Amino acid sequence: MNSRAKEDGIRLVMKAKETVSIILALFFLLVYLIGFGAISELIVCVLLVLILAFSYNAARLHLRRIPDKEAKEIKIKVMKLLLAFYLLIYLHLLISFTLGSTYFYRPSSFAFANQDEFAFYLKQRTNFIPFYTIKNAFANALESHSYYYLLVNVGGNILALMPMGLFLPILFKEQRRPVIFIITVTLIVALIECMQMLFLMGSCDVDDLILNVLGAVIMFLLMKISYIRKLTNKIFPGIGTDLESK
């Protein structure tokens, strides 16, 4: 009885810690959503770290309370729910930074509201020639010995969609097929680029599409490596094993 009571006490403490973690994650999420655009980029980053950390801690504590015989399927469900939550936050950031002017100055209008503005956008801020922008970025970097633009625009575009190579195959089994995955990511990026042109925001560049899809495919291929799946399984219990079953 003492052993059972002690075990129940430990589980009660863990449940209390889990509840506190959930409350804190939701609190910081609320602050993040309300303050987004009004607070600095540094505070946004701090809030994101806190949201991810407390939600992750809550999920891991929840798994520790589950009996071993029930753990396998529940681990996968809990971790998928956690990753779906992370995906929503990622999509919010992606849409905010590509289609919003909150932290990146992206003057906007409507393509068909002003023909002159639309004509200027098509002339100055669009590129439909594959590898033209990439080639110029490398040429300018070598000529000026300044690699900031290259890192931000080429490297940044590769990194921007890399999370899709993690989220989509884990959350949707059909996305584990390379052709389906590439088509899905290409359509997502093409939609963003078209929306940018429609609202005259940022630039509509076929090279952005190429780099975004490349980044997503790189992550997709990395998730095929046995060592990476094992590492994923340690961080998100059950997920690496689930990826092996197609």
Short mmCIF file of C-alpha atoms in Angstrom, two decimals:
data_model
loop_
_atom_site.label_atom_id
_atom_site.label_comp_id
_atom_site.label_asym_id
_atom_site.label_seq_id
_atom_site.Cartn_x
_atom_site.Cartn_y
_atom_site.Cartn_z
CA MET A 1 0.00 0.00 0.00
CA ASN A 2 2.81 2.40 0.88
CA SER A 3 4.49 1.67 -2.45
CA ARG A 4 1.20 2.22 -4.33
CA ALA A 5 0.50 5.43 -2.42
CA LYS A 6 4.01 6.68 -3.14
CA GLU A 7 3.56 5.89 -6.85
CA ASP A 8 0.20 7.70 -6.91
CA GLY A 9 1.81 10.67 -5.17
CA ILE A 10 4.57 10.85 -7.78
CA ARG A 11 2.00 10.73 -10.59
CA LEU A 12 -0.03 13.46 -8.91
CA VAL A 13 3.04 15.70 -8.69
CA MET A 14 3.86 15.00 -12.34
CA LYS A 15 0.28 15.81 -13.36
CA ALA A 16 0.48 19.09 -11.43
CA LYS A 17 3.76 19.95 -13.19
CA GLU A 18 2.20 19.06 -16.54
CA THR A 19 -0.79 21.31 -15.84
CA VAL A 20 1.48 24.20 -14.85
CA SER A 21 3.52 23.72 -18.03
CA ILE A 22 0.36 23.80 -20.18
CA ILE A 23 -0.91 26.94 -18.46
CA LEU A 24 2.45 28.69 -18.90
CA ALA A 25 2.67 27.64 -22.57
CA LEU A 26 -0.83 29.00 -23.22
CA PHE A 27 -0.06 32.20 -21.31
CA PHE A 28 3.08 32.91 -23.32
CA LEU A 29 1.21 32.00 -26.52
CA LEU A 30 -1.47 34.58 -25.64
CA VAL A 31 1.18 37.24 -24.96
CA TYR A 32 2.88 36.34 -28.25
CA LEU A 33 -0.34 36.63 -30.28
CA ILE A 34 -1.50 39.86 -28.63
CA GLY A 35 1.93 41.49 -28.74
CA PHE A 36 2.97 40.31 -32.20
CA GLY A 37 3.89 43.39 -34.20
CA ALA A 38 4.03 45.66 -31.17
CA ILE A 39 6.95 43.99 -29.42
CA SER A 40 10.55 43.67 -30.56
CA GLU A 41 11.95 40.73 -32.53
CA LEU A 42 14.04 39.72 -29.50
CA ILE A 43 10.97 39.44 -27.25
CA VAL A 44 9.17 37.48 -29.98
CA CYS A 45 12.08 35.01 -30.05
CA VAL A 46 12.09 34.71 -26.24
CA LEU A 47 8.33 34.08 -26.19
CA LEU A 48 8.65 31.44 -28.90
CA VAL A 49 11.35 29.64 -26.94
CA LEU A 50 9.18 29.69 -23.80
CA ILE A 51 6.10 28.45 -25.70
CA LEU A 52 8.02 25.59 -27.29
CA ALA A 53 9.83 24.67 -24.07
CA PHE A 54 6.77 24.57 -21.79
CA SER A 55 4.56 22.76 -24.34
CA TYR A 56 7.33 20.21 -24.92
CA ASN A 57 7.80 19.75 -21.18
CA ALA A 58 4.05 19.18 -20.73
CA ALA A 59 4.04 16.52 -23.47
CA ARG A 60 7.04 14.67 -22.00
CA LEU A 61 5.53 14.76 -18.49
CA HIS A 62 2.27 13.39 -19.88
CA LEU A 63 4.11 10.48 -21.51
CA ARG A 64 5.89 9.63 -18.27
CA ARG A 65 2.53 9.05 -16.59
CA ILE A 66 1.39 6.53 -19.21
CA PRO A 67 1.85 2.78 -18.41
CA ASP A 68 4.43 1.08 -20.67
CA LYS A 69 1.90 -1.31 -22.23
CA GLU A 70 -0.16 1.64 -23.50
CA ALA A 71 2.78 3.91 -24.30
CA LYS A 72 3.54 3.18 -27.97
CA GLU A 73 0.37 4.44 -29.68
CA ILE A 74 -0.25 7.22 -27.17
CA LYS A 75 3.35 8.46 -27.51
CA ILE A 76 2.84 8.89 -31.25
CA LYS A 77 -0.53 10.63 -30.78
CA VAL A 78 0.79 13.02 -28.13
CA MET A 79 3.92 13.87 -30.10
CA LYS A 80 1.94 14.38 -33.31
CA LEU A 81 -0.40 16.71 -31.44
CA LEU A 82 2.63 18.63 -30.14
CA LEU A 83 4.14 18.84 -33.64
CA ALA A 84 0.79 19.98 -35.07
CA PHE A 85 0.88 22.81 -32.50
CA TYR A 86 4.43 23.66 -33.60
CA LEU A 87 3.28 23.59 -37.25
CA LEU A 88 0.57 26.18 -36.54
CA ILE A 89 3.12 28.50 -34.92
CA TYR A 90 5.49 27.98 -37.87
CA LEU A 91 2.71 28.74 -40.38
CA HIS A 92 1.84 31.92 -38.48
CA LEU A 93 5.46 33.06 -38.72
CA LEU A 94 5.74 32.03 -42.38
CA ILE A 95 2.60 33.92 -43.40
CA SER A 96 3.50 36.93 -41.25
CA PHE A 97 6.98 37.24 -42.75
CA THR A 98 6.01 36.59 -46.38
CA LEU A 99 2.61 38.25 -46.63
CA GLY A 100 2.77 40.76 -43.80
CA SER A 101 4.78 43.90 -43.14
CA THR A 102 4.96 43.50 -39.37
CA TYR A 103 8.71 42.99 -39.01
CA PHE A 104 9.82 43.13 -42.64
CA TYR A 105 8.85 46.25 -44.56
CA ARG A 106 6.60 45.00 -47.32
CA PRO A 107 4.52 47.85 -48.76
CA SER A 108 1.29 46.43 -50.09
CA SER A 109 -1.42 47.35 -52.51
CA PHE A 110 -3.74 45.46 -54.83
CA ALA A 111 -2.44 44.44 -58.24
CA PHE A 112 -5.45 45.68 -60.17
CA ALA A 113 -6.14 48.82 -58.13
CA ASN A 114 -3.34 50.83 -59.74
CA GLN A 115 -2.03 49.84 -63.17
CA ASP A 116 1.12 51.95 -62.80
CA GLU A 117 2.07 50.31 -59.50
CA PHE A 118 1.38 46.88 -60.96
CA ALA A 119 3.50 47.65 -64.05
CA PHE A 120 6.36 48.87 -61.80
CA TYR A 121 6.09 45.71 -59.67
CA LEU A 122 6.23 43.45 -62.73
CA LYS A 123 9.26 45.31 -64.04
CA GLN A 124 11.28 45.75 -60.84
CA ARG A 125 10.20 43.08 -58.37
CA THR A 126 9.47 39.94 -60.37
CA ASN A 127 11.72 37.32 -61.92
CA PHE A 128 10.52 34.39 -63.98
CA ILE A 129 13.95 33.28 -65.26
CA PRO A 130 15.21 30.27 -63.25
CA PHE A 131 18.52 30.82 -61.38
CA TYR A 132 18.79 34.47 -62.53
CA THR A 133 18.54 35.92 -58.99
CA ILE A 134 20.70 33.15 -57.51
CA LYS A 135 23.43 33.72 -60.12
CA ASN A 136 23.41 37.48 -59.49
CA ALA A 137 23.56 36.96 -55.71
CA PHE A 138 26.70 34.82 -56.02
CA ALA A 139 28.26 37.19 -58.57
CA ASN A 140 27.65 40.25 -56.36
CA ALA A 141 29.02 38.44 -53.30
CA LEU A 142 32.24 37.49 -55.09
CA GLU A 143 32.65 40.97 -56.55
CA SER A 144 31.93 42.97 -53.40
CA HIS A 145 33.29 40.40 -50.89
CA SER A 146 30.10 40.97 -48.93
CA TYR A 147 28.11 37.80 -48.29
CA TYR A 148 25.24 39.23 -46.24
CA TYR A 149 22.78 39.42 -49.16
CA LEU A 150 23.78 35.93 -50.28
CA LEU A 151 23.26 34.45 -46.82
CA VAL A 152 19.97 36.23 -46.16
CA ASN A 153 18.34 35.76 -49.55
CA VAL A 154 19.75 32.45 -50.75
CA GLY A 155 20.44 30.80 -47.39
CA GLY A 156 17.31 32.28 -45.83
CA ASN A 157 15.07 31.00 -48.62
CA ILE A 158 16.54 27.51 -48.24
CA LEU A 159 16.00 27.50 -44.48
CA ALA A 160 12.52 29.05 -44.60
CA LEU A 161 10.70 25.95 -45.87
CA MET A 162 12.95 23.28 -44.33
CA PRO A 163 10.50 22.67 -41.44
CA MET A 164 7.98 21.41 -44.02
CA GLY A 165 10.30 18.44 -44.60
CA LEU A 166 9.79 17.55 -40.94
CA PHE A 167 6.15 18.44 -40.31
CA LEU A 168 4.42 17.15 -43.45
CA PRO A 169 5.84 13.57 -43.52
CA ILE A 170 5.26 13.15 -39.78
CA LEU A 171 1.70 14.47 -39.68
CA PHE A 172 0.45 13.15 -43.04
CA LYS A 173 1.42 9.65 -44.21
CA GLU A 174 0.76 10.42 -47.88
CA GLN A 175 3.42 13.16 -47.64
CA ARG A 176 6.07 10.48 -47.12
CA ARG A 177 5.98 9.82 -50.86
CA PRO A 178 8.62 12.06 -52.51
CA VAL A 179 6.51 13.06 -55.52
CA ILE A 180 3.47 13.96 -53.41
CA PHE A 181 5.65 15.91 -50.98
CA ILE A 182 7.42 17.91 -53.72
CA ILE A 183 4.10 18.74 -55.42
CA THR A 184 2.58 19.87 -52.11
CA VAL A 185 5.49 22.11 -51.15
CA THR A 186 5.71 23.54 -54.68
CA LEU A 187 2.02 24.45 -54.59
CA ILE A 188 2.36 26.07 -51.14
CA VAL A 189 5.31 28.22 -52.24
CA ALA A 190 3.69 29.06 -55.60
CA LEU A 191 0.58 30.22 -53.74
CA ILE A 192 2.67 32.48 -51.48
CA GLU A 193 4.53 33.92 -54.49
CA CYS A 194 1.25 34.55 -56.34
CA MET A 195 -0.23 36.23 -53.25
CA GLN A 196 2.82 38.47 -53.03
CA MET A 197 2.34 39.51 -56.64
CA LEU A 198 -1.42 39.96 -56.20
CA PHE A 199 -0.88 42.34 -53.28
CA LEU A 200 2.38 43.79 -54.64
CA MET A 201 4.36 42.63 -51.57
CA GLY A 202 8.02 41.67 -51.47
CA SER A 203 9.05 40.09 -54.75
CA CYS A 204 7.61 37.33 -56.89
CA ASP A 205 10.66 35.31 -57.91
CA VAL A 206 10.87 31.84 -59.40
CA ASP A 207 14.25 31.47 -57.65
CA ASP A 208 12.50 31.86 -54.29
CA LEU A 209 10.32 28.92 -55.25
CA ILE A 210 13.37 26.87 -56.30
CA LEU A 211 15.26 27.61 -53.07
CA ASN A 212 12.21 27.08 -50.82
CA VAL A 213 11.43 23.71 -52.38
CA LEU A 214 15.13 22.76 -52.25
CA GLY A 215 15.22 23.45 -48.51
CA ALA A 216 12.10 21.37 -47.89
CA VAL A 217 13.47 18.49 -49.99
CA ILE A 218 16.81 18.58 -48.11
CA MET A 219 15.00 18.15 -44.80
CA PHE A 220 12.74 15.47 -46.33
CA LEU A 221 15.83 13.49 -47.39
CA LEU A 222 17.53 14.00 -44.03
CA MET A 223 14.50 12.42 -42.34
CA LYS A 224 15.12 9.30 -44.46
CA ILE A 225 18.50 8.73 -42.74
CA SER A 226 18.33 6.09 -40.02
CA TYR A 227 20.46 8.11 -37.56
CA ILE A 228 18.23 11.19 -37.99
CA ARG A 229 15.10 9.10 -37.39
CA LYS A 230 16.66 7.67 -34.21
CA LEU A 231 17.54 11.18 -33.05
CA THR A 232 13.99 12.33 -33.85
CA ASN A 233 12.69 9.38 -31.85
CA LYS A 234 14.70 10.47 -28.82
CA ILE A 235 13.42 14.03 -29.02
CA PHE A 236 9.85 13.08 -29.98
CA PRO A 237 9.25 9.53 -28.66
CA GLY A 238 7.48 7.24 -31.13
CA ILE A 239 7.80 9.59 -34.11
CA GLY A 240 10.94 8.03 -35.58
CA THR A 241 9.37 4.56 -35.35
CA ASP A 242 6.18 5.83 -36.98
CA LEU A 243 8.17 7.27 -39.89
CA GLU A 244 9.62 3.82 -40.63
CA SER A 245 6.13 2.38 -41.19
CA LYS A 246 4.74 3.64 -44.49
#
